[in-house]
CSV table of C-alpha atoms and ligand atoms in Angstrom, one decimal:
chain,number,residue,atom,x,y,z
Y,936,UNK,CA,16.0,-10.1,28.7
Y,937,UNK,CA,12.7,-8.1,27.7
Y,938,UNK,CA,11.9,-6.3,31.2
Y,939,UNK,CA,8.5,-5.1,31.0
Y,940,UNK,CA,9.5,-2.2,33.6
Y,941,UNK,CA,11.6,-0.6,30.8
Y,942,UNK,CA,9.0,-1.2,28.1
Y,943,UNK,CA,6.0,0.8,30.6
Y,944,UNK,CA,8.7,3.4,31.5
Y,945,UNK,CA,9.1,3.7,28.2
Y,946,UNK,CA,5.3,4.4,27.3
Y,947,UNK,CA,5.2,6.3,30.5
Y,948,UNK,CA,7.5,8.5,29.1
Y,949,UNK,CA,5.8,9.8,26.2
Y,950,UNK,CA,2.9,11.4,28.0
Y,951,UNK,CA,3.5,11.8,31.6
Y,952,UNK,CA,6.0,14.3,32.8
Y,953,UNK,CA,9.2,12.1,33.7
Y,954,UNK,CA,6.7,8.9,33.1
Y,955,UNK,CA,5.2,9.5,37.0
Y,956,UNK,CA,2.1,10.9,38.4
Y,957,UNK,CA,4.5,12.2,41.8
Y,958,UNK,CA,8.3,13.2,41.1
Y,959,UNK,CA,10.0,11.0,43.6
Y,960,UNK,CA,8.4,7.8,41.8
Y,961,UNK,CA,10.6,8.7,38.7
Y,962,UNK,CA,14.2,7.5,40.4
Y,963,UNK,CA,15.8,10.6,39.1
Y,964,UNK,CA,17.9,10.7,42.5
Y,965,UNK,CA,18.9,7.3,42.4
Y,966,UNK,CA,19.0,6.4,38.8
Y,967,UNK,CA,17.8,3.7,37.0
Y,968,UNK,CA,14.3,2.4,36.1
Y,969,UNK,CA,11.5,2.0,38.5
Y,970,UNK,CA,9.8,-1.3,38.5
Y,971,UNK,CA,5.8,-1.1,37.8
Y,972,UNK,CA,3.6,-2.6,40.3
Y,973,UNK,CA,1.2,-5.0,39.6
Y,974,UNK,CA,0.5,-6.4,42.8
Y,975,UNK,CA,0.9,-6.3,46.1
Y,976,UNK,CA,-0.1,-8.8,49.6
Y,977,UNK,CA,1.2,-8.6,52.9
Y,978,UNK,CA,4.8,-7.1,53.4
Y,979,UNK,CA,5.3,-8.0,49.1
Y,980,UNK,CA,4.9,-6.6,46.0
Y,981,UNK,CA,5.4,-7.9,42.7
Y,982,UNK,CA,6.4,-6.0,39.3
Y,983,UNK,CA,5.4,-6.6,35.7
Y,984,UNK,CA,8.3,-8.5,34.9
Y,985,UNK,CA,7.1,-11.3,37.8
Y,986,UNK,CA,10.0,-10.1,40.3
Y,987,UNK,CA,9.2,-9.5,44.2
Y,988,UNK,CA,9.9,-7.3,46.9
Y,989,UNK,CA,9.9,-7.3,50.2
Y,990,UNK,CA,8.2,-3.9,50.4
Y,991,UNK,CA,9.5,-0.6,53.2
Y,992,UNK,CA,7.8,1.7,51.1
Y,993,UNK,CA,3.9,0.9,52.1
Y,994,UNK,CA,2.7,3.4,49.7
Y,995,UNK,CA,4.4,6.1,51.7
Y,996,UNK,CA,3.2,5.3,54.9
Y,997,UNK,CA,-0.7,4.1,54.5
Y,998,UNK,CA,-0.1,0.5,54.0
Y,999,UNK,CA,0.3,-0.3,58.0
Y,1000,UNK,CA,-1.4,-3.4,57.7
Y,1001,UNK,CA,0.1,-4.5,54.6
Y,1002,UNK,CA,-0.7,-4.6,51.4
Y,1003,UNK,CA,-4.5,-5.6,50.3
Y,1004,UNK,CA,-5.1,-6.9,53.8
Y,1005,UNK,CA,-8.6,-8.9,53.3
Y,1006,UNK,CA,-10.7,-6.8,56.1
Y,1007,UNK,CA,-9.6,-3.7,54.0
Y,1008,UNK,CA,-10.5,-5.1,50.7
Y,1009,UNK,CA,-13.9,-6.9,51.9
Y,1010,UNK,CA,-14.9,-3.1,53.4
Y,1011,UNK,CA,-13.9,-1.6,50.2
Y,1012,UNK,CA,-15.8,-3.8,48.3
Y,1013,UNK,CA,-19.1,-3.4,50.2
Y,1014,UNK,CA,-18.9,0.2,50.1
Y,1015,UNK,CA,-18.5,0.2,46.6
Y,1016,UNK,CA,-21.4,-2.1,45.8
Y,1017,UNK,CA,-23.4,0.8,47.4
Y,1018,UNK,CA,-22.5,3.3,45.0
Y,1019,UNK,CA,-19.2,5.5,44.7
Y,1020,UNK,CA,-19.9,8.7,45.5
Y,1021,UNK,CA,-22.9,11.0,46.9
Y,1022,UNK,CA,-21.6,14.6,47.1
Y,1023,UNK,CA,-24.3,14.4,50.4
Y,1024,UNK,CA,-23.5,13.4,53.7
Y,1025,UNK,CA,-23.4,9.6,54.6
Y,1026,UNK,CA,-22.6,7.4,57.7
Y,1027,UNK,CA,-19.1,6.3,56.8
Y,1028,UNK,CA,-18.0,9.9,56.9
Y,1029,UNK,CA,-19.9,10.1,60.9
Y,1030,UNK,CA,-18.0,6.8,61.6
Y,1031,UNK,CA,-14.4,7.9,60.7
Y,1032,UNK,CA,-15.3,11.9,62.9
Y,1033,UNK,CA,-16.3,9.8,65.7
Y,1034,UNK,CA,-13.2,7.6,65.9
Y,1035,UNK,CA,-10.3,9.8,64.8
Y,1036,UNK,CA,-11.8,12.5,67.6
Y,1037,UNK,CA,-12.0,9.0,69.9
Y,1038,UNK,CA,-8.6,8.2,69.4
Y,1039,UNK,CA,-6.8,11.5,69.2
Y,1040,UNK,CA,-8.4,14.0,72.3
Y,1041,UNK,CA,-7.0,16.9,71.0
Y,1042,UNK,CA,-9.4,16.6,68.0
Y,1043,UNK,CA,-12.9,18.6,68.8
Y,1044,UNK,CA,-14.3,18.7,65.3
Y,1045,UNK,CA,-12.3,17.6,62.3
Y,1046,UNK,CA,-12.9,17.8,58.3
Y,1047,UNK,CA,-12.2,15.0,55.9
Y,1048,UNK,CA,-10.7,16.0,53.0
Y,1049,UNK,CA,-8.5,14.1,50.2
Y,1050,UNK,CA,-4.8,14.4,50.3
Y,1051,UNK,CA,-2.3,15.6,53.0
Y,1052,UNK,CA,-1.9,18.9,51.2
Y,1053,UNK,CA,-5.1,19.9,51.3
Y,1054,UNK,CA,-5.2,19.0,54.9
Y,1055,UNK,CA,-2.6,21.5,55.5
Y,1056,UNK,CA,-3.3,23.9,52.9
Y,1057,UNK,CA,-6.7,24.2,54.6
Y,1058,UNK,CA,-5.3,24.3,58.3
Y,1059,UNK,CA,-3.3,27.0,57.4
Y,1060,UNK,CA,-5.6,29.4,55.8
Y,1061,UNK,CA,-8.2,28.5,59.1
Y,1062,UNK,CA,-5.1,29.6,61.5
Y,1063,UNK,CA,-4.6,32.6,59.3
Y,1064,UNK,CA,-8.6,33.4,59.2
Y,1065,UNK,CA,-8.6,32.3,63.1
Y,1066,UNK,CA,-5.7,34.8,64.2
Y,1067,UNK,CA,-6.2,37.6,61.7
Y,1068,UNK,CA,-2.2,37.0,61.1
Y,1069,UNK,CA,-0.6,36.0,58.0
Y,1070,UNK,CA,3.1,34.7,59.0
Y,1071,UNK,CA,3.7,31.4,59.2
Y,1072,UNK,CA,6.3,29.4,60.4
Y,1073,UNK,CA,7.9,26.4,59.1
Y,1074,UNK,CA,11.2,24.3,59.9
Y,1075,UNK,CA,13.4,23.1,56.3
Y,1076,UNK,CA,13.5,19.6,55.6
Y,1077,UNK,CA,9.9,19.3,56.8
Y,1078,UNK,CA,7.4,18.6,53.8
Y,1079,UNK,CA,3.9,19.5,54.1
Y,1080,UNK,CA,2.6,19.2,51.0
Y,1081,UNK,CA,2.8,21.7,47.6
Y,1082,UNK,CA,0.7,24.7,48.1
Y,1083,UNK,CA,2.0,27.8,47.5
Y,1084,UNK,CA,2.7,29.0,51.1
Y,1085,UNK,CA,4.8,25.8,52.1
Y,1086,UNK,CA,6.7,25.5,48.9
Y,1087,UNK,CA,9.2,27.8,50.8
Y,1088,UNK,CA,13.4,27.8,51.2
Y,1089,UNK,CA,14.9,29.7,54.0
Y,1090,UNK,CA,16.0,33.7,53.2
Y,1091,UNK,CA,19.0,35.1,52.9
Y,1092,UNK,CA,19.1,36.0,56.6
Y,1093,UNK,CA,18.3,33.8,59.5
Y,1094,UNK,CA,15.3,36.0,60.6
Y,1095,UNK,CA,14.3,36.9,57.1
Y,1096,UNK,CA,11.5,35.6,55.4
Y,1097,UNK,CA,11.2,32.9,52.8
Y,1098,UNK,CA,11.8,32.6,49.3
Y,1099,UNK,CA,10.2,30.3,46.6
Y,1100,UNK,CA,11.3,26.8,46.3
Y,1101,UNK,CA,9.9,25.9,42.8
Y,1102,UNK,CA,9.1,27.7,40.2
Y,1103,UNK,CA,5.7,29.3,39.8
Y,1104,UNK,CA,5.0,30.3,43.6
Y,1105,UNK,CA,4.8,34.3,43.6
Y,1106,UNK,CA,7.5,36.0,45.9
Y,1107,UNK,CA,4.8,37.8,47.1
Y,1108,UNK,CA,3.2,34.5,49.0
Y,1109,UNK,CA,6.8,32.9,50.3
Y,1110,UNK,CA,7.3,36.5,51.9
Y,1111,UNK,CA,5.0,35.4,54.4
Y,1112,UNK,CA,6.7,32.1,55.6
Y,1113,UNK,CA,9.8,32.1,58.0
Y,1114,UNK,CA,11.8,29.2,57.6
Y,1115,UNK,CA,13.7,27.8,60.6
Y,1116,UNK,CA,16.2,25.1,61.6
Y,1117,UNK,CA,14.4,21.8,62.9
Y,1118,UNK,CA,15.2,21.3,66.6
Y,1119,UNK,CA,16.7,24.7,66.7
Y,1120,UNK,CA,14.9,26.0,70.3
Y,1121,UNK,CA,16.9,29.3,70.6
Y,1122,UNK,CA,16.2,30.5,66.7
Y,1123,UNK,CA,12.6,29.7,67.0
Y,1124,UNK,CA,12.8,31.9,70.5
Y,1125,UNK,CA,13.9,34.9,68.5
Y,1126,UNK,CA,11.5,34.3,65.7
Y,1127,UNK,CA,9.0,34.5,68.0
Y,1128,UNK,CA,10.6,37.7,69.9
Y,1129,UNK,CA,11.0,39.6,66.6
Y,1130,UNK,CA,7.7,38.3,65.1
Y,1131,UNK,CA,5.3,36.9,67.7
Y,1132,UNK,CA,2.4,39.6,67.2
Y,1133,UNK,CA,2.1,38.6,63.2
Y,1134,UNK,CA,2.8,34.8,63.7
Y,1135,UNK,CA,-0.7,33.1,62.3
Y,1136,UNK,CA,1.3,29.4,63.1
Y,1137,UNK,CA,3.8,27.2,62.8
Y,1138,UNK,CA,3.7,23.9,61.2
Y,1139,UNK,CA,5.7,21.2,61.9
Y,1140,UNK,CA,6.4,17.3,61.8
Y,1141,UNK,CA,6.5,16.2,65.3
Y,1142,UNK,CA,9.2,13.7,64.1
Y,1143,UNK,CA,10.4,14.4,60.5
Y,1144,UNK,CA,9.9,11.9,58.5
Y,1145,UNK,CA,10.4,14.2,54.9
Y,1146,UNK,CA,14.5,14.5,55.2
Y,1147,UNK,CA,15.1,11.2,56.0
Y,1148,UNK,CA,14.2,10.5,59.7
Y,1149,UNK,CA,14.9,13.2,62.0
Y,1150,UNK,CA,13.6,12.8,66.1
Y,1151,UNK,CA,12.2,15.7,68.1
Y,1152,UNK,CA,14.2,17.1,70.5
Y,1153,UNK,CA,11.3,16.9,73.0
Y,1154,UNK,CA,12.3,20.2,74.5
Y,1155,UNK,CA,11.6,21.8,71.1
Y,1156,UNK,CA,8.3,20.1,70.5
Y,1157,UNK,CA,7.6,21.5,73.8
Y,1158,UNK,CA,8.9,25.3,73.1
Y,1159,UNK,CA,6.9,24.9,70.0
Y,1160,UNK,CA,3.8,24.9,72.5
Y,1161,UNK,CA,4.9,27.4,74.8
Y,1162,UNK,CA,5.9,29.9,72.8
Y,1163,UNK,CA,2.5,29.8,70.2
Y,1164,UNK,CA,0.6,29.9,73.4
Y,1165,UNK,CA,1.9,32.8,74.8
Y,1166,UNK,CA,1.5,35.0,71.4
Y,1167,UNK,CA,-1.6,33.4,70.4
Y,1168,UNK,CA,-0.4,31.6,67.6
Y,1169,UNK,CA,-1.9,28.6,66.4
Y,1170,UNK,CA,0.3,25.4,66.7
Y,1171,UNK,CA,-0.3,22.9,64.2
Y,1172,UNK,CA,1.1,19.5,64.2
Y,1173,UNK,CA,1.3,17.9,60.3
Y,1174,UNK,CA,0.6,14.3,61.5
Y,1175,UNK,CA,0.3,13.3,58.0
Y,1176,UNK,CA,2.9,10.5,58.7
Y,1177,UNK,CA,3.1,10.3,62.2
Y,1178,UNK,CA,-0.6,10.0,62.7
Y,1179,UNK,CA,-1.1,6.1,63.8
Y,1180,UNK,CA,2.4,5.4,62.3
Y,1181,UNK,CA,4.1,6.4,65.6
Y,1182,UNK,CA,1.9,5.1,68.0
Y,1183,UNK,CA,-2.1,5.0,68.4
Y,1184,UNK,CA,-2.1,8.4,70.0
Y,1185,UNK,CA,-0.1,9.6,67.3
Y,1186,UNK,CA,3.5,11.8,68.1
Y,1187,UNK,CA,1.2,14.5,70.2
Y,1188,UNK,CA,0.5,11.0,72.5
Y,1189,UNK,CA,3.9,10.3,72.6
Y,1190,UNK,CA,5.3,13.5,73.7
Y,1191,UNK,CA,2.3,14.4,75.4
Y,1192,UNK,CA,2.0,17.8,74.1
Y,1193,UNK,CA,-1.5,19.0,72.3
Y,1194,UNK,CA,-1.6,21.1,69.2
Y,1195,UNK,CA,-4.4,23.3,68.5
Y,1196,UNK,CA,-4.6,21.8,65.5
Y,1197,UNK,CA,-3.8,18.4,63.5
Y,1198,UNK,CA,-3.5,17.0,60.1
Y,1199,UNK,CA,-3.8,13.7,59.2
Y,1200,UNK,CA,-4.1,11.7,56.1
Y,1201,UNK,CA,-2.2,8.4,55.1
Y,1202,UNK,CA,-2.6,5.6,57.8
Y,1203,UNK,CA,-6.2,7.2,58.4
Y,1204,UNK,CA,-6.8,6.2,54.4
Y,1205,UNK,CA,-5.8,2.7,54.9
Y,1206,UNK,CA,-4.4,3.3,51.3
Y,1207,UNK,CA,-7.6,5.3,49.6
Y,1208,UNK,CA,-6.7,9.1,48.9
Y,1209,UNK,CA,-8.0,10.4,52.7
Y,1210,UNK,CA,-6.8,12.8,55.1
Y,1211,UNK,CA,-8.1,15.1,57.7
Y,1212,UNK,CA,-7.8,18.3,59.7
Y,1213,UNK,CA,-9.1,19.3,63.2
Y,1214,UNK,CA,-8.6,20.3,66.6
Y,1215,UNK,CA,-9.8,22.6,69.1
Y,1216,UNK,CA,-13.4,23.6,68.6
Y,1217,UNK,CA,-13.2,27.5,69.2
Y,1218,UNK,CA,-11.0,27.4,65.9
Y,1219,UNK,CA,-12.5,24.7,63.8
Y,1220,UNK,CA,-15.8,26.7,63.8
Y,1221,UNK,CA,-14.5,29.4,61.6
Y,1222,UNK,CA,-14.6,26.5,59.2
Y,1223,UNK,CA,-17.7,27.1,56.4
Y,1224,UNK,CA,-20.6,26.3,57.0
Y,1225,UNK,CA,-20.4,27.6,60.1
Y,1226,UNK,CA,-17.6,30.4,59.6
Y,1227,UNK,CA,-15.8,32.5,57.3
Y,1228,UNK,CA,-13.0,30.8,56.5
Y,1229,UNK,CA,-13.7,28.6,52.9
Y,1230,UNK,CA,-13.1,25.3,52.3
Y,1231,UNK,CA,-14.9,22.6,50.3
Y,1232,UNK,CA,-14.4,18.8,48.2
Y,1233,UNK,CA,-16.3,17.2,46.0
Y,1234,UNK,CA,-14.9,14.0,46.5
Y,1235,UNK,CA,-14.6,14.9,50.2
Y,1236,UNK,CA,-15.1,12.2,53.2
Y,1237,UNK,CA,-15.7,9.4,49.7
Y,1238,UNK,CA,-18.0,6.7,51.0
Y,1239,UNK,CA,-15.2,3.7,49.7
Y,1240,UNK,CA,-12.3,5.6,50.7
Y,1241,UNK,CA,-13.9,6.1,54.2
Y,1242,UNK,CA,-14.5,2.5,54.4
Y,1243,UNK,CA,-10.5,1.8,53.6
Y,1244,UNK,CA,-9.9,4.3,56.2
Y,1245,UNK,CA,-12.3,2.9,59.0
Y,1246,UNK,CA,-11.4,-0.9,58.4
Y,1247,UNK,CA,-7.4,0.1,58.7
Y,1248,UNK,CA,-8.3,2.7,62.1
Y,1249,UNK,CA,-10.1,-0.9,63.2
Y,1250,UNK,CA,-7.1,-3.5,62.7
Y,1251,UNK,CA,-4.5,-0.6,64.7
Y,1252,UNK,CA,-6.6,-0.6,67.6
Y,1253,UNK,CA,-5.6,-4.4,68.6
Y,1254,UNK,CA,-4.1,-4.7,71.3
Y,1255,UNK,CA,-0.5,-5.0,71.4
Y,1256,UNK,CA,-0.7,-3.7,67.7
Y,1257,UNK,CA,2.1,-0.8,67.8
Y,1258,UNK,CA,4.1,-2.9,70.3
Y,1259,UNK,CA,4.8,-5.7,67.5
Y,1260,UNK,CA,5.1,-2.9,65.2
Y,1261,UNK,CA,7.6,-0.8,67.3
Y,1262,UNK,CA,9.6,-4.2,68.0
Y,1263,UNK,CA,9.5,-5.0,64.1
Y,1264,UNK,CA,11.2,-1.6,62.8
Y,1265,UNK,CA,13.6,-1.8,65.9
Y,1266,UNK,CA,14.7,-5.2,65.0
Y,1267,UNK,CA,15.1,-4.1,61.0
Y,1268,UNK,CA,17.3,-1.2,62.3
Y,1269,UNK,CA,19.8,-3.4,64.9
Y,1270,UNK,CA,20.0,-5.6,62.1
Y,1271,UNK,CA,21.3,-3.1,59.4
Y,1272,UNK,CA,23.5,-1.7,61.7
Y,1273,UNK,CA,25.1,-5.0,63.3
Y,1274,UNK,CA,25.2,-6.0,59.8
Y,1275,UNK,CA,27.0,-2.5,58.5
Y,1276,UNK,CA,29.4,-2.0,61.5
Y,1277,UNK,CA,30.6,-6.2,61.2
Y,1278,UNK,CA,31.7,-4.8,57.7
Y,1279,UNK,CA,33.0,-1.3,58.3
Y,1280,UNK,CA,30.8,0.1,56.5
Y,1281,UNK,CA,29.8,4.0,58.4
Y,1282,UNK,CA,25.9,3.7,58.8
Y,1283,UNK,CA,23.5,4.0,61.4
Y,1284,UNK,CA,19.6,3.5,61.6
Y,1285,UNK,CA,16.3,4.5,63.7
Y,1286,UNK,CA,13.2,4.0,64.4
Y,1287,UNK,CA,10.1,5.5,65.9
Y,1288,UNK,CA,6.8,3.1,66.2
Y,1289,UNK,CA,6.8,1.8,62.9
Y,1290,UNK,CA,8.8,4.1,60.8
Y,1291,UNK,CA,12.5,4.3,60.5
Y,1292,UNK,CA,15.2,6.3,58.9
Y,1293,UNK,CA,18.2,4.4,57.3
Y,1294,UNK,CA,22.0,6.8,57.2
Y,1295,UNK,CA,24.9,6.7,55.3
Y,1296,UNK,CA,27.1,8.3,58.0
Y,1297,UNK,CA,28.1,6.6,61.8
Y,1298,UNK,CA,25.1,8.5,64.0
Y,1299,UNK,CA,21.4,9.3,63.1
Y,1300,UNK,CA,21.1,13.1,62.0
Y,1301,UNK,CA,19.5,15.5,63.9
Y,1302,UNK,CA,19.3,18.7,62.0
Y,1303,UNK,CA,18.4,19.0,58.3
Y,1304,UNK,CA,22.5,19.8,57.9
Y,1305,UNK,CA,23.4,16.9,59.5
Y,1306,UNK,CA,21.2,15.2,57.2
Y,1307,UNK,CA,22.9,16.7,54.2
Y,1308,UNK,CA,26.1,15.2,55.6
Y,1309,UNK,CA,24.8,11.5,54.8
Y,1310,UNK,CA,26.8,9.8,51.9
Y,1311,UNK,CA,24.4,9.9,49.1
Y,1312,UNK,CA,26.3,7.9,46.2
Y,1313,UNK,CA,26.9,5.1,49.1
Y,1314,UNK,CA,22.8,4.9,49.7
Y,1315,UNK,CA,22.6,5.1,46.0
Y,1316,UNK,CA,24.6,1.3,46.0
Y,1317,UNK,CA,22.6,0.2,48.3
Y,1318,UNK,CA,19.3,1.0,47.2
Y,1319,UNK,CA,20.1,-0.9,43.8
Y,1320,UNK,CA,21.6,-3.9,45.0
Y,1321,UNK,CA,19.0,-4.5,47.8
Y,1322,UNK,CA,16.4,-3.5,45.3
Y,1323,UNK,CA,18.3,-6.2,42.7
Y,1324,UNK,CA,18.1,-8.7,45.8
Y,1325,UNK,CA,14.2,-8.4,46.2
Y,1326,UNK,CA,14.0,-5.6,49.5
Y,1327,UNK,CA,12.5,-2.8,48.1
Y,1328,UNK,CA,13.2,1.0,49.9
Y,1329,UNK,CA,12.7,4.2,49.1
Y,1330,UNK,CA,14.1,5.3,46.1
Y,1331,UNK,CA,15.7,8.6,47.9
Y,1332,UNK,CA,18.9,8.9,50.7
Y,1333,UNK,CA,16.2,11.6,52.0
Y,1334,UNK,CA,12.7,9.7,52.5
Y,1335,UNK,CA,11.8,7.6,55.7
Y,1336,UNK,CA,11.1,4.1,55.8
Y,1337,UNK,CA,8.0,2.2,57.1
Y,1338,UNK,CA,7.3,-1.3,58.0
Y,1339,UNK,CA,3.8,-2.8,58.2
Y,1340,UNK,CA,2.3,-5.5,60.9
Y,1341,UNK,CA,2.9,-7.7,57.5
Y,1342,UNK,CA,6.2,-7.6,57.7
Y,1343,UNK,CA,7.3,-11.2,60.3
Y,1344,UNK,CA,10.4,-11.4,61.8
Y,1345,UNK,CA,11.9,-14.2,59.2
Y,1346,UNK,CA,11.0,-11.2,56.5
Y,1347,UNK,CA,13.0,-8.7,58.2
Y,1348,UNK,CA,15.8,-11.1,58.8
Y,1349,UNK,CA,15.8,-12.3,55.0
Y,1350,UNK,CA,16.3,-8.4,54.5
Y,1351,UNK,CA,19.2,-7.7,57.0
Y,1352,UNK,CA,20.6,-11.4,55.8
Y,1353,UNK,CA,21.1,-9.6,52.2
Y,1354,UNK,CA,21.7,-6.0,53.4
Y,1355,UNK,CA,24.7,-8.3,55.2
Y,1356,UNK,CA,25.9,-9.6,51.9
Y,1357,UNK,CA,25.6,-6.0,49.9
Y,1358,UNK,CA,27.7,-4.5,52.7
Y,1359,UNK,CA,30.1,-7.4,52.7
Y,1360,UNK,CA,31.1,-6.7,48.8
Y,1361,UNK,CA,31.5,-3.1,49.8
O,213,LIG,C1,2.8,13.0,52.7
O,213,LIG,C2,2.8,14.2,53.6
O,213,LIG,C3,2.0,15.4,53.2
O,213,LIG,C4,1.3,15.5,51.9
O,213,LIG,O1,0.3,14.5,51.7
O,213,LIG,P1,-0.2,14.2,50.3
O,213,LIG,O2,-1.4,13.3,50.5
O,213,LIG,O3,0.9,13.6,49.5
O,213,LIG,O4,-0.7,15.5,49.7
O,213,LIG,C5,2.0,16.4,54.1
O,213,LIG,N1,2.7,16.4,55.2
O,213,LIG,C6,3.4,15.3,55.6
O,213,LIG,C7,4.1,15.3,56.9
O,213,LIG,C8,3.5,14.2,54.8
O,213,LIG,O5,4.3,13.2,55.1
């Protein structure tokens, strides 16, 4: 068999780093070649080689109405006929402010920007301009993008600060992040006790969704608030994934706790590189023009990438939308797990809205240790034969999973009907 996806890997290879334009793409943790996408409709994707999938990936997350869904693609196209890029303000970019501060209340002004990292990037250095502080907090196993300050691993000591996790970030930069236990309440207490009057922010994922799946203790969402109030820190929710994946209000909605400030990107892009910061006006100002703190794009708040983003924000806002969605990732988790337990196989699944988290060990994780714990070589298995079967996953023990409002129920069955078969060889 000739299999094209070797053949482009192969090219790929010879002058792209690991053949990928983003690391995780390359299948280094699950081994094996990646298939090359040529196509995708609905809840489906199709390789080179002709095969197809029945896609949990969604591009990561943006794809919540499925893949090339024609309301997208028709807005897309109009915008494009108008030209591709000003570099001066246009309506689109009015259009999408209005109805992500609409949706989400917590948002007072917001900035569009390109990708999640420089959503975050950004809100970090306007919490550090805002407070005059430079510490910042962050929980491990929570991704927010690769700039310097986040690219961060826990100290030697559980109160000491952080040191580089890749090559290339200056010690001097990670000395300025503390690195805490998800869900830990108590350590993020003493943090603050230690810390408080140098604490710029913390960041976190309101559910993780960058170490596999890991829910909120909603008490620790909560502290999160408390204790940033009371020392003036700036609390920043990374919404990247959550934002209109876990419900139209987003996880601050769903918890009913407002940051001070929010970044968004992903679902908000419909697919098109977008994402987003904002939040409460009193900070946001100290955002140039109109304050000291720099920030800038050229490509920033893209006419054709804010008609993606506009036409996707439309189709969530039916009603009933994140109820079919909720009930379509619940019923893909039930499934697997009926399907693993009837074969004795030790796995357990969740979902929240419309993204879920898939575990090789009997009860979801949640801590990032506990999330270590899963069996790695069993998801490995898994992966390939579901992958061999036409259900496509993320190629990672470690990454969430998302469904679309593509995705029908006889689609998910089809997908716990041969999930049912891999366990069954064992
Ligand atoms: C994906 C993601 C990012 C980074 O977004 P990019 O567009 O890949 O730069 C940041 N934070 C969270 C929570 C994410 O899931």
């Amino acid at each position: 068999m000739t299999d094209r996806n070797r053949e482009l890997f192969d090219r790929a290879l010879r002058h792209m780093p690991g053949g990928v334009n983003s690391p995780v793409r390359a299948f280094r943790s699950v081994g094996g070649v990646p298939p090359f996408i040529a196509r995708g409709t609905g809840c489906r994707i199709e390789d080179v080689a002709g095969k197809s999938y029945v896609d949990y990936v969604g591009s990561w997350g943006p794809l919540i109405v499925g893949h090339a869904h024609p309301e997208v693609v028709a807005a897309v196209r109009e915008a494009a006929e108008d030209g591709l890029s000003f570099g001066a303000p246009t309506e689109l970019e009015v259009e999408m402010a209005d109805t992500l501060c609409r949706l989400l209340p917590s948002l007072e002004l917001v900035r569009v920007v390109s990708s999640g990292t420089e959503a975050t990037m950004s809100a970090i250095r306007l919490a550090r301009g805002y407070t005059g502080r430079d510490v910042l907090i962050k929980f491990e196993g929570c991704y927010h993008g690769h700039s310097d300050s986040l690219l961060v691993k826990a100290g030697s000591g559980l109160l000491t600060f952080g040191n580089p996790s890749s090559s290339g970030v200056p010690d001097d930069l990670a000395k300025h992040t503390l690195v805490l236990d998800y869900n830990d309440t108590t350590q993020l207490g003493e943090a603050f006790a230690e810390h408080g009057r140098h604490i710029a922010a913390v960041i976190v994922e309101p559910v993780a969704g960058n170490m596999n799946l890991v829910a909120p203790d909603e008490s620790f969402l909560h502290a999160c608030r408390e204790l940033c109030s009371a020392h003036g820190s700036v609390l920043i929710f990374d919404e990247v994934m959550t934002g209109f994946r876990v419900a139209l209000g987003c996880a601050q909605g769903r918890y009913g706790i407002t940051p001070d400030l929010t970044t968004l990107g992903k679902v908000i892009g419909g697919g098109m590189p977008v994402a987003a910061f904002g939040g409460r006006a009193d900070i946001m100002q100290k955002i140039a023009p109109l304050g000291p703190v720099y920030q800038a794009g050229t490509l920033s708040g893209n006419p054709v990438a804010m008609a993606a983003g506009l036409a996707t924000l439309k189709l969530i806002q039916a009603p009933g939308f994140y109820d079919r969605l909720s009930a379509s990732a619940a019923r893909l988790c039930k499934g697997l797990t009926r399907a693993a337990e009837a074969n004795g196989v030790a796995f357990s699944a969740q979902s929240v809205g419309g993204m879920f988290g898939l575990y090789f060990r009997p009860s979801p994780p949640s801590s990032f240790a506990e999330v270590m714990e899963c069996d790695v070589p069993a998801f490995n298995r898994f992966f390939h034969a579901m992958l061999e079967a036409g259900h496509y996953f993320a190629p990672s023990a470690f990454e969430a999973g998302f469904i679309s409002a593509a995705h029908s129920e006889a689609d998910i069955d089809s997908t716990i009907a041969a999930a049912e078969a891999v366990f069954a060889r064992g």
